PDB file of C-alpha atoms and ligand atoms in Angstrom:
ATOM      1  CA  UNK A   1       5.024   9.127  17.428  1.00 73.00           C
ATOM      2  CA  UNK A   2       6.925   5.769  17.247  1.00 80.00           C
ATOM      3  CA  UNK A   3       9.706   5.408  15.098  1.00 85.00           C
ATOM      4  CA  UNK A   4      12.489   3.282  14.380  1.00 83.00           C
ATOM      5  CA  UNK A   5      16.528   4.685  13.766  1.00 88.00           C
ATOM      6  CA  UNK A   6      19.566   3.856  13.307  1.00 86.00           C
ATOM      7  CA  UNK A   7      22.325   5.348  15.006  1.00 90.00           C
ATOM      8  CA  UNK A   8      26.025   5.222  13.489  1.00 88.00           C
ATOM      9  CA  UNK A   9      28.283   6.454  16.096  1.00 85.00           C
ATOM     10  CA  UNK A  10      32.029   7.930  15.356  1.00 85.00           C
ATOM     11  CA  UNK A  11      34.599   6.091  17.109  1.00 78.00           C
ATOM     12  CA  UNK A  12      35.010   8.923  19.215  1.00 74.00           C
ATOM     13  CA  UNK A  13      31.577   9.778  21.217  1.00 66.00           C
ATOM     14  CA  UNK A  14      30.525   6.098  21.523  1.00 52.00           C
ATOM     15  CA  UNK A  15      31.710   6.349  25.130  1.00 64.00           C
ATOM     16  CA  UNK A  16      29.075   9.455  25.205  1.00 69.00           C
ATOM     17  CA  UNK A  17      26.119   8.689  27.139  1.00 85.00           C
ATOM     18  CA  UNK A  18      24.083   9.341  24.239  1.00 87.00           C
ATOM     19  CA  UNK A  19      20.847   7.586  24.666  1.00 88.00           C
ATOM     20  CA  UNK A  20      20.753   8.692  28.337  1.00 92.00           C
ATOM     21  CA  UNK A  21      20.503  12.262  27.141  1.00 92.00           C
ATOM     22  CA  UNK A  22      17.722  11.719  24.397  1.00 94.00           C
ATOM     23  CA  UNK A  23      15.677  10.528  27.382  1.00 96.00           C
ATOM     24  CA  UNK A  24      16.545  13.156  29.848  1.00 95.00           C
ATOM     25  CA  UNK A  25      16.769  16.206  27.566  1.00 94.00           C
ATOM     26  CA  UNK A  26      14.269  15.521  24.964  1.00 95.00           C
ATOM     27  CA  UNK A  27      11.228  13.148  27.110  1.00 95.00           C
ATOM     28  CA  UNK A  28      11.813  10.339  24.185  1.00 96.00           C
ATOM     29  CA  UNK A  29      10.940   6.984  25.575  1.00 95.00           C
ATOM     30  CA  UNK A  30      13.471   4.702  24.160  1.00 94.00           C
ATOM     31  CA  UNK A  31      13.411   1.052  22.892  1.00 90.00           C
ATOM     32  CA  UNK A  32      16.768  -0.403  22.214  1.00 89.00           C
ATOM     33  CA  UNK A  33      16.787  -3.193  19.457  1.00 81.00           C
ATOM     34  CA  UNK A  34      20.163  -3.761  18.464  1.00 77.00           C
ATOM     35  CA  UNK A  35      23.492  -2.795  19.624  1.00 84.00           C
ATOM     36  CA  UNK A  36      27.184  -2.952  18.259  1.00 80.00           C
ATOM     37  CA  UNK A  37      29.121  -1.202  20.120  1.00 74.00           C
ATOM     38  CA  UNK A  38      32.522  -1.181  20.943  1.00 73.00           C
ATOM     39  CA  UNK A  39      34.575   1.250  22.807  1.00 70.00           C
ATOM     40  CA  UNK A  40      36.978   3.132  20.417  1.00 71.00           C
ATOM     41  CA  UNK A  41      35.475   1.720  17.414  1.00 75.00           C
ATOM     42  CA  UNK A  42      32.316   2.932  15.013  1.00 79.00           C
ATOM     43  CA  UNK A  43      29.218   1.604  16.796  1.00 84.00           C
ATOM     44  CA  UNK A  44      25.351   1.368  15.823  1.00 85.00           C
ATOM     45  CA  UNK A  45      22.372   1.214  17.579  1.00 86.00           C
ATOM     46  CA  UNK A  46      19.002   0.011  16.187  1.00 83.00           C
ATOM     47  CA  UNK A  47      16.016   1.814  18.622  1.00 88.00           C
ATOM     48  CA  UNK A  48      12.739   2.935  18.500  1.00 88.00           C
ATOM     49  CA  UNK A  49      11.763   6.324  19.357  1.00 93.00           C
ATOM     50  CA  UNK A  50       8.779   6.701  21.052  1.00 93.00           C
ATOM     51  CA  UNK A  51       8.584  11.097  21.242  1.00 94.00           C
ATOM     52  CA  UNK A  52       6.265  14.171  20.048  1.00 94.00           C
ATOM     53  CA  UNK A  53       7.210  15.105  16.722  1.00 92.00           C
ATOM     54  CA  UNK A  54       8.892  18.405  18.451  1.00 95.00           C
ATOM     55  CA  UNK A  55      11.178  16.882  20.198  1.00 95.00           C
ATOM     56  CA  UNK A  56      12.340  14.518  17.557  1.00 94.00           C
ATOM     57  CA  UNK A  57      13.551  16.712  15.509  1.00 94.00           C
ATOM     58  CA  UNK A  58      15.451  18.502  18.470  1.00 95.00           C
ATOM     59  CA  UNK A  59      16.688  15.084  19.512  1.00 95.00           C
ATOM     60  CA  UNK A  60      18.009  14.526  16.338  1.00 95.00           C
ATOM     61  CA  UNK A  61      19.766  18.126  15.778  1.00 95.00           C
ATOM     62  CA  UNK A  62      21.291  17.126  19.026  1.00 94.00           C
ATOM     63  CA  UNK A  63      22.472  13.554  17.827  1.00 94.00           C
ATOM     64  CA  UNK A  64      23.939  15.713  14.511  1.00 93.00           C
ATOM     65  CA  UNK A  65      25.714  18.293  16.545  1.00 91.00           C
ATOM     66  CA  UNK A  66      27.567  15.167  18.183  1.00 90.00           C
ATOM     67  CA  UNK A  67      28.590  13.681  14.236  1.00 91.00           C
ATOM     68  CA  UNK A  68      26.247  11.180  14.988  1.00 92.00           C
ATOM     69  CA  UNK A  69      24.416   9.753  11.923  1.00 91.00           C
ATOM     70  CA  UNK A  70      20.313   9.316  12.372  1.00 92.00           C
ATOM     71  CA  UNK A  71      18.652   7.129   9.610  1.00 86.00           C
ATOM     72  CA  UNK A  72      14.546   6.566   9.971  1.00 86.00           C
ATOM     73  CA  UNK A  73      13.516   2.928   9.292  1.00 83.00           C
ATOM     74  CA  UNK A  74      10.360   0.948   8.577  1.00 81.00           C
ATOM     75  CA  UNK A  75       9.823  -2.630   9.320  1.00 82.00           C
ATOM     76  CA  UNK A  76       8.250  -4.980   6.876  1.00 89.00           C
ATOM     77  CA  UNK A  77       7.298  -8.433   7.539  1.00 94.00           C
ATOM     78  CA  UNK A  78       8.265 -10.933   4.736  1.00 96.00           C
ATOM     79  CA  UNK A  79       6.722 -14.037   4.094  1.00 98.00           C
ATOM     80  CA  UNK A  80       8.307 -16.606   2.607  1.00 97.00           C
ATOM     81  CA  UNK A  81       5.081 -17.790   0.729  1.00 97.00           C
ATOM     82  CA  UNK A  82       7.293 -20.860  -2.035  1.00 97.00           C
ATOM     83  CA  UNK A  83       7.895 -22.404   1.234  1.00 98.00           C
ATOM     84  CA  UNK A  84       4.646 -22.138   3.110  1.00 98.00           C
ATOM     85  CA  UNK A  85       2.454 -25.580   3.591  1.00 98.00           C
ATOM     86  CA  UNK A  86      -0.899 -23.387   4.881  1.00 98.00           C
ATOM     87  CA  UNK A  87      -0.768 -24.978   7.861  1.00 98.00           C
ATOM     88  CA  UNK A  88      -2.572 -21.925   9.208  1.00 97.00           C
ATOM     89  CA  UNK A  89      -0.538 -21.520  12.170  1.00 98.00           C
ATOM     90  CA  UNK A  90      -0.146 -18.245  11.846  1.00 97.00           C
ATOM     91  CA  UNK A  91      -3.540 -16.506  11.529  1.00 97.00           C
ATOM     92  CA  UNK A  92      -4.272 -17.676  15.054  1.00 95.00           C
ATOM     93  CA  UNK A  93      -2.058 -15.251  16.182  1.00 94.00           C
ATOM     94  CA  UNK A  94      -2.785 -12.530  13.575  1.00 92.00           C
ATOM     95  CA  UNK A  95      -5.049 -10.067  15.307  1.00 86.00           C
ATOM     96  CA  UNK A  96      -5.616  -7.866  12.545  1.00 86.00           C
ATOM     97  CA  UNK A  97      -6.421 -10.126   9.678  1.00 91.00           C
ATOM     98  CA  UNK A  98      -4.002  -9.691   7.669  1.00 94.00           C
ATOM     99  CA  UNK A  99      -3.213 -13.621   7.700  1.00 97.00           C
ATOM    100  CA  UNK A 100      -6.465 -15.304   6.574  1.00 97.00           C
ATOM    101  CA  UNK A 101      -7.171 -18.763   5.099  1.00 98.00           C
ATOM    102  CA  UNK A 102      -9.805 -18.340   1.806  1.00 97.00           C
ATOM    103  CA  UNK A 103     -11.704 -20.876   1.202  1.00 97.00           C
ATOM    104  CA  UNK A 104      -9.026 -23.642  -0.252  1.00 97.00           C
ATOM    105  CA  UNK A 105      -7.229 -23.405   2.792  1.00 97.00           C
ATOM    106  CA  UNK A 106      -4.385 -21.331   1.152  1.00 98.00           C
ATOM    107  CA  UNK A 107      -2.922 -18.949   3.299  1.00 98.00           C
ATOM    108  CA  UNK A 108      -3.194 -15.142   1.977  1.00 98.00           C
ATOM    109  CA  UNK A 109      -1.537 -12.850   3.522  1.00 97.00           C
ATOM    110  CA  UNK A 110      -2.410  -8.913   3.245  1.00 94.00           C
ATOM    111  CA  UNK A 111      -0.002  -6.479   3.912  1.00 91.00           C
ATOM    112  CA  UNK A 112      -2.052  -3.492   4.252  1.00 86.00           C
ATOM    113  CA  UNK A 113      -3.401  -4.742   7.358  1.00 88.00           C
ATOM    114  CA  UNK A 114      -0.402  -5.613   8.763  1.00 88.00           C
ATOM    115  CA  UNK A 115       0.789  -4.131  11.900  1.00 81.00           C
ATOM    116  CA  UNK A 116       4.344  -5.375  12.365  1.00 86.00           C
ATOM    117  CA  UNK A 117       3.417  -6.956  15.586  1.00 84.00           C
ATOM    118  CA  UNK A 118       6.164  -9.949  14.754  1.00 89.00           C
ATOM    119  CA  UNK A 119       3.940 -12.430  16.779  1.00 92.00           C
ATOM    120  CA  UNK A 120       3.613 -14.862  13.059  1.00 96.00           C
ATOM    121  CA  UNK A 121       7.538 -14.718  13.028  1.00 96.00           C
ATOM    122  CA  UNK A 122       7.055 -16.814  16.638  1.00 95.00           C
ATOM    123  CA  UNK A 123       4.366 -18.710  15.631  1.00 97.00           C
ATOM    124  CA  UNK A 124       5.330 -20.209  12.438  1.00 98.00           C
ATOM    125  CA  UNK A 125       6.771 -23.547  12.825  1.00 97.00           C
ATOM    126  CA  UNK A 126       8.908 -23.450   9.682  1.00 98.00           C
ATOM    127  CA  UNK A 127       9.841 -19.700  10.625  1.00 97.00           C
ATOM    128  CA  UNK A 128       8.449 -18.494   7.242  1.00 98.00           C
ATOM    129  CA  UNK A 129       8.268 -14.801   8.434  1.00 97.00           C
ATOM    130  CA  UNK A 130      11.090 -12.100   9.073  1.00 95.00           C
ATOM    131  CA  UNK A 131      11.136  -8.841   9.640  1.00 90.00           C
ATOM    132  CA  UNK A 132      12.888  -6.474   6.767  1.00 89.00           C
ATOM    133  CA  UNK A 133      13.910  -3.328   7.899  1.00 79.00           C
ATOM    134  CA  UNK A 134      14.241  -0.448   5.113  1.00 73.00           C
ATOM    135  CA  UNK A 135      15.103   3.403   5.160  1.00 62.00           C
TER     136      UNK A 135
HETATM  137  S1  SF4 B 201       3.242  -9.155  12.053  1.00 96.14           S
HETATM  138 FE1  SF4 B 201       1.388  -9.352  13.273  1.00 96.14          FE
HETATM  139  S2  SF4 B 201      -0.149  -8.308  12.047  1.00 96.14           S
HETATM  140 FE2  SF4 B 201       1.563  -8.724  10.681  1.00 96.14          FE
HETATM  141  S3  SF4 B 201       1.093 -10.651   9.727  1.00 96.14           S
HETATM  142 FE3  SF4 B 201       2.331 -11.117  11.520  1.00 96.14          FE
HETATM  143  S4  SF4 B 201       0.854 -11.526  13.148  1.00 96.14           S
HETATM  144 FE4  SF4 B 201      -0.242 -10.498  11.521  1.00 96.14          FE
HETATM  145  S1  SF4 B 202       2.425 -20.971  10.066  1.00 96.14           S
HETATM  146 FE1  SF4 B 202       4.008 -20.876   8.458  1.00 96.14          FE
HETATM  147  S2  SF4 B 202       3.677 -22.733   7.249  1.00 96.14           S
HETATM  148 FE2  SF4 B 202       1.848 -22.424   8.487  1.00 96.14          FE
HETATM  149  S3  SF4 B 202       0.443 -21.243   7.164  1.00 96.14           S
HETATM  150 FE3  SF4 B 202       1.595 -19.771   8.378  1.00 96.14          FE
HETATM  151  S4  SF4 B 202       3.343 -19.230   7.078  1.00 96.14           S
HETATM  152 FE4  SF4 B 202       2.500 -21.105   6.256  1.00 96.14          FE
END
């Protein structure tokens, strides 16, 4: 199970070695995406969790016992579709549909088959996508 978190550390453990344990103790294959982290000050970390469901939830009794905030996120993608010119960019690299042309060479995008690969936020020269993240 792959997951993405946010991590809000206290200003006192952020010299912890935190994600080093969530490998070694709980098997969690970890993927960090954004760090701000400063010794003696709050810090957060942005990472995806890659773990059984089991071990999860011990990793994040763990991260709780240590006053260590854990928030589950989602990424969205977000299209800026005012702006778009339906160049059609984009749907070359869209591997699962979800950015099509119809048949008036307007771009439709469909979220449901969307799976947050990010490779249209690259790919669009106007940089129409970006991902949202959300609890
Ligand atoms: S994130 Fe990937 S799947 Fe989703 S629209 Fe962009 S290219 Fe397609
Ligand atoms: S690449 Fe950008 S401008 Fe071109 S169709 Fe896709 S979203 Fe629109």
């Amino acid at each position: 199970m792959k997951k993405r978190y946010v991590l809000t550390f206290p200003s006192d453990t952020t010299n912890e070695p935190i994600t080093y344990n969530l490998v070694k103790q709980f098997d969690i294959k970890i993927n960090i995406i954004k760090a701000k982290i400063n010794a003696g000050e709050e810090g957060t970390l942005l990472l995806e969790m890659d773990a059984a469901q089991e071990n999860i939830r011990k990793a994040r009794k763990y991260l709780e016992e240590n006053h260590i905030a854990c928030q589950s996120v989602e990424k969205k993608v977000h299209w800026k579709e005012d702006e778009c010119m339906h160049c059609g960019a984009c749907t070359a690299v869209c591997f699962s549909q979800a950015l099509t042309m119809d048949a008036n060479r307007q771009l439709i995008f469909n979220t449901e088959k969307c799976i947050v690969c990010e490779l249209c936020v690259k790919a669009c020269p106007l940089k129409l996508f970006e991902i949202h993240f959300s609890e």
